[in-house]
Amino acid sequence: MQRLDVESGSPIDAGRSVLARADGLLGAGQSFLIETTLSGNTYLKMMVRAKSLGYLVVLLYVGTNDVSINLERVQARVKMGGHDVPKEDQLRRYPRSLANLRKAFGLADEAVVYDNSGPKGHVEVAVKGPLGLRIVQPVPEWAGFLRS
């Protein structure tokens, strides 16, 4: 699988490159994956398009109980030489991402949702696949839609 270098340009240019590449791969019927915050509608629309083209759409979502966890982890990453994400971007994206999770989960043919709130790594919350839906209790507050 070819990796697209998105680190070398502006975030907007990188986003455009990813979308153009994904569009080309969809048109060619090739498998691919995309990492996203899921804070916009672009990738939801792409999921719909992929399904209409016969793709198996798989969602892996990693969430946290509170945006403060994300803020702390980004700052820790920056201290270790990793890339920063402005605080205002994180604060804006967090609720949007959770709202879009419900939609994306419904669109996906298969999905796994993880809670990464704790210090010991991610915990499986839900699995959706050919054998149905399995919910692991207790469901974190941020994934409350899974309770209904």
XYZ file of C-alpha atoms in Angstrom:
148
model
C 0.000 0.000 0.000
C 1.342 3.416 -0.930
C 1.650 5.986 1.850
C 0.865 9.588 0.978
C 3.337 12.087 2.472
C 1.181 14.758 4.080
C 3.797 16.114 6.485
C 5.694 18.239 3.978
C 3.038 20.816 3.007
C 0.301 22.865 4.591
C -2.539 20.996 6.321
C -4.990 22.278 3.702
C -2.808 21.063 0.830
C -2.333 17.737 2.588
C -6.085 17.358 3.021
C -6.693 18.100 -0.634
C -4.050 15.559 -1.630
C -5.640 12.885 0.540
C -9.088 13.561 -0.903
C -7.824 13.533 -4.486
C -5.917 10.299 -3.917
C -8.902 8.654 -2.214
C -11.191 9.751 -5.040
C -8.829 8.181 -7.560
C -8.612 4.952 -5.595
C -12.402 4.774 -5.278
C -12.735 5.250 -9.018
C -10.154 2.533 -9.650
C -11.799 0.087 -7.250
C -8.684 -0.186 -5.095
C -8.690 -0.705 -1.341
C -7.349 2.058 0.893
C -7.596 3.503 4.365
C -7.818 7.005 5.739
C -7.058 8.354 9.194
C -9.349 11.207 10.181
C -10.660 13.029 13.230
C -14.129 12.453 11.752
C -14.989 16.052 12.630
C -16.395 16.970 9.219
C -18.842 15.510 6.730
C -16.325 14.840 3.958
C -15.474 11.311 5.023
C -19.091 10.462 5.819
C -19.896 11.337 2.201
C -16.936 9.246 1.083
C -18.273 6.296 3.079
C -21.631 6.634 1.308
C -19.906 6.788 -2.078
C -17.703 3.801 -1.283
C -20.726 1.732 -0.276
C -22.518 2.704 -3.491
C -19.490 1.423 -5.425
C -19.598 -1.914 -3.622
C -16.802 -1.350 -1.127
C -16.813 -2.998 2.276
C -16.602 -0.002 4.606
C -14.812 -0.640 7.896
C -14.615 1.906 10.712
C -12.097 1.841 13.551
C -12.822 4.648 16.014
C -10.785 5.566 19.064
C -12.475 7.956 21.493
C -11.907 9.432 24.924
C -14.171 10.514 27.780
C -13.112 14.135 27.640
C -11.287 16.482 25.308
C -8.891 17.322 28.162
C -7.369 13.848 27.733
C -6.677 14.637 24.088
C -5.210 18.049 24.955
C -2.817 16.496 27.480
C -1.735 13.759 25.077
C -1.052 16.181 22.239
C 1.098 18.301 24.548
C 3.006 15.190 25.659
C 3.542 14.291 22.001
C 4.848 17.783 21.232
C 7.321 17.534 24.138
C 8.626 14.336 22.559
C 9.114 16.046 19.185
C 5.780 15.152 17.601
C 3.426 17.461 15.758
C 1.103 19.902 17.493
C -2.614 20.435 16.973
C -3.856 23.843 18.131
C -6.015 23.703 21.253
C -8.881 25.539 19.550
C -8.894 22.936 16.762
C -9.076 20.099 19.268
C -11.876 21.806 21.210
C -13.855 22.373 18.005
C -13.290 18.885 16.591
C -14.062 16.797 19.680
C -17.868 17.263 19.816
C -18.147 17.139 16.024
C -16.269 13.859 15.922
C -18.532 12.283 18.529
C -21.629 13.480 16.665
C -20.290 12.020 13.419
C -19.376 8.733 15.076
C -23.035 7.796 15.356
C -23.524 8.441 11.616
C -20.314 6.673 10.595
C -21.120 3.667 12.768
C -24.467 3.373 11.013
C -22.847 3.622 7.578
C -20.042 1.144 8.235
C -20.437 -2.493 7.256
C -18.047 -3.412 10.030
C -16.855 -1.295 12.938
C -14.873 -1.446 16.138
C -15.109 1.349 18.693
C -12.403 1.715 21.332
C -12.253 3.793 24.503
C -8.749 5.202 24.971
C -9.498 7.253 28.093
C -7.430 5.225 30.527
C -3.679 5.202 31.029
C -3.307 1.543 30.043
C -4.440 1.876 26.443
C -7.607 1.274 24.508
C -10.537 -0.877 25.575
C -12.998 -2.357 23.114
C -16.477 -0.839 23.448
C -18.388 -2.204 20.459
C -17.910 -4.515 17.508
C -20.232 -4.505 14.495
C -19.755 -7.139 11.835
C -21.198 -10.045 9.902
C -22.211 -11.787 13.134
C -24.104 -8.772 14.443
C -23.378 -6.215 17.122
C -21.543 -6.841 20.380
C -21.477 -4.122 23.028
C -19.013 -4.338 25.912
C -20.362 -2.967 29.191
C -20.071 -0.454 30.672
C -20.424 1.800 27.642
C -18.566 5.092 28.178
C -20.663 8.254 28.238
C -19.175 9.543 24.972
C -20.430 6.409 23.169
C -23.889 6.543 24.729
C -25.652 6.087 21.384
C -24.559 2.439 21.521
C -26.857 1.833 24.509
C -30.024 2.363 22.458
